[in-house]
Protein backbone atom coordinates (compact mmCIF):
# COMPACT_ATOMS: atom_id res chain seq x y z
CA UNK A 1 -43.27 39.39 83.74
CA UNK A 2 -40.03 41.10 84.54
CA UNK A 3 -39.78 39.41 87.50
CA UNK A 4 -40.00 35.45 85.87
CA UNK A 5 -37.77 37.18 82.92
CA UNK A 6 -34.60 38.20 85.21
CA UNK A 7 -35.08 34.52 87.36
CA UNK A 8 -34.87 32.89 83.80
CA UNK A 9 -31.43 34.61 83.35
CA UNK A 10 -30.28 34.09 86.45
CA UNK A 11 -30.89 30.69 86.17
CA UNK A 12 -29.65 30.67 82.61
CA UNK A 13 -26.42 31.89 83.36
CA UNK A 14 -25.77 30.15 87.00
CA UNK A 15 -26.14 27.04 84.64
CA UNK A 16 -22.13 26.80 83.52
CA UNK A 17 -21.40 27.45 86.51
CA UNK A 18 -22.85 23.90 87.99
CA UNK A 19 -22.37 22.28 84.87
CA UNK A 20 -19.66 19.34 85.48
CA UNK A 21 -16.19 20.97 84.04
CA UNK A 22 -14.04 17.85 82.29
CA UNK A 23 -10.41 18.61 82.30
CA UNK A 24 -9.09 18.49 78.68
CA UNK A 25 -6.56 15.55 77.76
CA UNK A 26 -3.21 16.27 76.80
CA UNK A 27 -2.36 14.58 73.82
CA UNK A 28 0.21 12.23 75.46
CA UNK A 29 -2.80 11.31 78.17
CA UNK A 30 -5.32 10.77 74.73
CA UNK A 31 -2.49 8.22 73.34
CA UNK A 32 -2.89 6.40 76.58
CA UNK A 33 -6.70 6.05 76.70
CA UNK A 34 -6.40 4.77 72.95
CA UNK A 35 -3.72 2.35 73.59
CA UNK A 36 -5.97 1.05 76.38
CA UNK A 37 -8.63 0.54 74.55
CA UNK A 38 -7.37 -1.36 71.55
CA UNK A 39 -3.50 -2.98 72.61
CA UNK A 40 -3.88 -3.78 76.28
CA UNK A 41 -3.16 -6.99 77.57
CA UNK A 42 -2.80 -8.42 80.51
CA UNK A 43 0.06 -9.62 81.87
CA UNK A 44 1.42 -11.06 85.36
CA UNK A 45 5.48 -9.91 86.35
CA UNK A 46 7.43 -11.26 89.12
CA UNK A 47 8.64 -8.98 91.98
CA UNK A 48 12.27 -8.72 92.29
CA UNK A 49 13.33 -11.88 94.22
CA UNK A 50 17.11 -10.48 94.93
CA UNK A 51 18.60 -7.87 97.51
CA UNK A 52 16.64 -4.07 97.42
CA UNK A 53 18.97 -1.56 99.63
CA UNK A 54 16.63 2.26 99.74
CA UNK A 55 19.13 5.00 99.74
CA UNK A 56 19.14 9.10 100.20
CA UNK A 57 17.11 9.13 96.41
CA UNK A 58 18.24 5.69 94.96
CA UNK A 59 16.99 1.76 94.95
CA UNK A 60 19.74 -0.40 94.34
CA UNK A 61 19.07 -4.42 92.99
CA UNK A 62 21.21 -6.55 93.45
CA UNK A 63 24.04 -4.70 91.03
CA UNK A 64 21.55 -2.32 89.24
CA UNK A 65 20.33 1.28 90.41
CA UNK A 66 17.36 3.17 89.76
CA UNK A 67 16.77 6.90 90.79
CA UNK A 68 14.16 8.61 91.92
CA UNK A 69 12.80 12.28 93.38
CA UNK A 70 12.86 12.08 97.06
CA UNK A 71 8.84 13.40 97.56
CA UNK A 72 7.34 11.19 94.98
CA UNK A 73 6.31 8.58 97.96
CA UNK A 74 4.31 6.40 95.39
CA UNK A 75 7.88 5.92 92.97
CA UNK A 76 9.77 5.08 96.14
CA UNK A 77 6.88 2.28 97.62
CA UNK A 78 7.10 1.13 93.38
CA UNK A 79 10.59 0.06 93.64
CA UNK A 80 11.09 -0.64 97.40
CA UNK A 81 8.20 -3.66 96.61
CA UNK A 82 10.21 -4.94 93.82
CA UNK A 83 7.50 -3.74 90.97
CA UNK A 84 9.43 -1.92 89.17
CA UNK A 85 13.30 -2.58 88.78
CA UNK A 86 16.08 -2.62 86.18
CA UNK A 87 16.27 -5.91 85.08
CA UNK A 88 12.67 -5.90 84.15
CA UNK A 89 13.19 -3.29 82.22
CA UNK A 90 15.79 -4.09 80.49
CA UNK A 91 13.93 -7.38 79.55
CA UNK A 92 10.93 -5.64 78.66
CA UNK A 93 12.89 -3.37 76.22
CA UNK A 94 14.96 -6.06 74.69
CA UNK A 95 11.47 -7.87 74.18
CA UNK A 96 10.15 -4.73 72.73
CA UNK A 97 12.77 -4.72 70.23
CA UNK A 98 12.56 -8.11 69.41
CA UNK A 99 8.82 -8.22 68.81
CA UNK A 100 8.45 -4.45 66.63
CA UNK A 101 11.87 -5.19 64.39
CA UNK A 102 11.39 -6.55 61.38
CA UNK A 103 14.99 -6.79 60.31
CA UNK A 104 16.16 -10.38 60.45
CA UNK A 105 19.78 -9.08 60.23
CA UNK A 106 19.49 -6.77 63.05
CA UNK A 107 17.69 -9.96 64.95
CA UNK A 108 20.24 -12.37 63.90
CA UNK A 109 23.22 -10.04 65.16
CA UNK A 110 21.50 -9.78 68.51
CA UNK A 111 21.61 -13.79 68.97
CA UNK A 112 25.07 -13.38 68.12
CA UNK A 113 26.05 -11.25 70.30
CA UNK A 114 27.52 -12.78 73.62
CA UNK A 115 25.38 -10.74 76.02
CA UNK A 116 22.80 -9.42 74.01
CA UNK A 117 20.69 -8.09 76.96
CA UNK A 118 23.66 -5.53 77.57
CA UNK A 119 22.56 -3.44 74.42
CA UNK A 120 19.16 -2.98 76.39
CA UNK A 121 20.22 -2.66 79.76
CA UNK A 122 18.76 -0.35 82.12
CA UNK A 123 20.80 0.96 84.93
CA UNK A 124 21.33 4.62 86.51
CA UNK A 125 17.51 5.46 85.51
CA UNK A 126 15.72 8.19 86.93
CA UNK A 127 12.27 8.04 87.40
CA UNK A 128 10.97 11.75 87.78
CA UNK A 129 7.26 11.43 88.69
CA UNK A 130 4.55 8.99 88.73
CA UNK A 131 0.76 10.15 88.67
CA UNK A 132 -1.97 7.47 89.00
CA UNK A 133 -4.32 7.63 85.82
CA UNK A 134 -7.34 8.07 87.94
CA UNK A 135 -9.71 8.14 84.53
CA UNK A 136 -8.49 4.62 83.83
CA UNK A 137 -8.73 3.05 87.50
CA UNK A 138 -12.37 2.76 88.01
CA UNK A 139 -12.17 -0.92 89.50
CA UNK A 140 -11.05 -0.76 93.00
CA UNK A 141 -8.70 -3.57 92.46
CA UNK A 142 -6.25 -2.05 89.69
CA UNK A 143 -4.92 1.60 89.26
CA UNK A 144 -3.19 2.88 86.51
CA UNK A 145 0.16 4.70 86.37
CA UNK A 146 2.26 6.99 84.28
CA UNK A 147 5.91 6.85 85.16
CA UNK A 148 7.94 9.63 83.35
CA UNK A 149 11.85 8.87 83.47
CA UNK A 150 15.11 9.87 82.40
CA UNK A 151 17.65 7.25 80.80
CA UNK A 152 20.46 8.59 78.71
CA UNK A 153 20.23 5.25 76.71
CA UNK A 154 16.84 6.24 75.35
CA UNK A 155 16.11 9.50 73.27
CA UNK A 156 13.41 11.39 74.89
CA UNK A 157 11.88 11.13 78.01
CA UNK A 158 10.54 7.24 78.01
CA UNK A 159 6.98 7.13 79.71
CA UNK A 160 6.22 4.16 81.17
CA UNK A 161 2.44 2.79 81.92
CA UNK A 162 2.40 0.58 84.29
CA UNK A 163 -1.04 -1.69 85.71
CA UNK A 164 -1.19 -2.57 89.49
CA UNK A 165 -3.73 -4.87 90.14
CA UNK A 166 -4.93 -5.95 94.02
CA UNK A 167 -7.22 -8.53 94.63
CA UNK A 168 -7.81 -7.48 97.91
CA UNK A 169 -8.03 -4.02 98.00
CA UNK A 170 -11.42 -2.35 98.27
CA UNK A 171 -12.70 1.94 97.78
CA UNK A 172 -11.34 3.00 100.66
CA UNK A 173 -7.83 0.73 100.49
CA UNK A 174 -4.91 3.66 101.20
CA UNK A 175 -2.73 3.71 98.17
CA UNK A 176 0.18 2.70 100.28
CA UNK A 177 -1.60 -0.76 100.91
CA UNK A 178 -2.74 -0.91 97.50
CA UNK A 179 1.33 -1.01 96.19
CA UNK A 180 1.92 -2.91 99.12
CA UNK A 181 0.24 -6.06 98.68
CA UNK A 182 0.14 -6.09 94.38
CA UNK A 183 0.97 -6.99 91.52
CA UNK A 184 2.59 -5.79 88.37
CA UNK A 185 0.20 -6.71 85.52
CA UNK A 186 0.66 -4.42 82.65
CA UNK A 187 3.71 -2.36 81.43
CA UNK A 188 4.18 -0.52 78.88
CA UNK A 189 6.31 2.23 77.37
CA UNK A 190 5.21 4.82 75.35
């Protein structure tokens, strides 16, 4: 009897220790899985088509710069490929405005003005990290990031989530080939 007893606590207490640990979700990381589920939408972006020089910790385009930390290898294969650059951004932000004002003076001042992407534009960004959302890539064939920048335009620090999709790319693609040969299909900042 003692013996089946002290197995039935061993066993009772060796059970947390196999039991699958989940890692809690920050509440930033919660806002993303939400806005997944109920505002995404797909969308297909064009690659940068003009001139891409990689410097020291810097992408230049065309006129336009973006920064970046030197050992984040995925940021640096984003931009080199064109998927991310300042004059997206700086279209995706003036559309952002556009879509969530509701002022009609503030709109009709904008259309006014003679450049009105300048109020918007992105330039001199720094991109500090990327991390691939790994809970929200479970198809082979898209992966999920979290870009978390620095642009002394924007209050804050502007998180961007950004969709790659591959049609291509199978389980064991490297992530290098995965960027490589993708597409920009969802973007988003939080």
């Amino acid at each position: 009897m003692k013996l089946l007893f002290s197995l039935s606590l061993c066993l009772s207490l060796s059970m947390t220790t196999f039991a699958q640990k989940k890692e809690a979700l920050s509440s930033k990381d919660k806002a993303i899985v939400e806005h997944f589920k109920n505002d995404y939408k797909k969308k297909n972006y064009k690659k940068f088509e003009g001139k891409i020089i990689v410097k020291d910790n810097l992408v230049q385009f065309d006129d336009k710069v973006i920064n970046y930390n030197k050992s984040d290898k995925t940021t640096k294969l984003f931009l080199q490929e064109g998927l991310i650059y300042p004059q997206l951004l700086t279209d995706y932000q003036m559309e952002k405005f556009l879509d969530e004002t509701t002022d009609k003076s503030q709109k009709r001042f904008l259309k006014l003005q003679k450049d009105p992407r300048a109020s918007f534009d992105v330039n001199n960004m720094r991109i500090n990290s990327s991390d691939e959302l790994v809970s929200l890539s479970t198809d082979p064939k898209i992966k999920r990031f979290k870009l978390v920048c620095n642009d002394n335009k924007i209050p804050g620090t502007p998180i961007y989530i950004i969709e790659l999709t591959n049609k291509g790319a199978t389980k064991d693609t490297s992530s290098e080939e995965f960027i490589k040969n993708s597409k920009l299909t969802y973007l988003q900042q939080l």
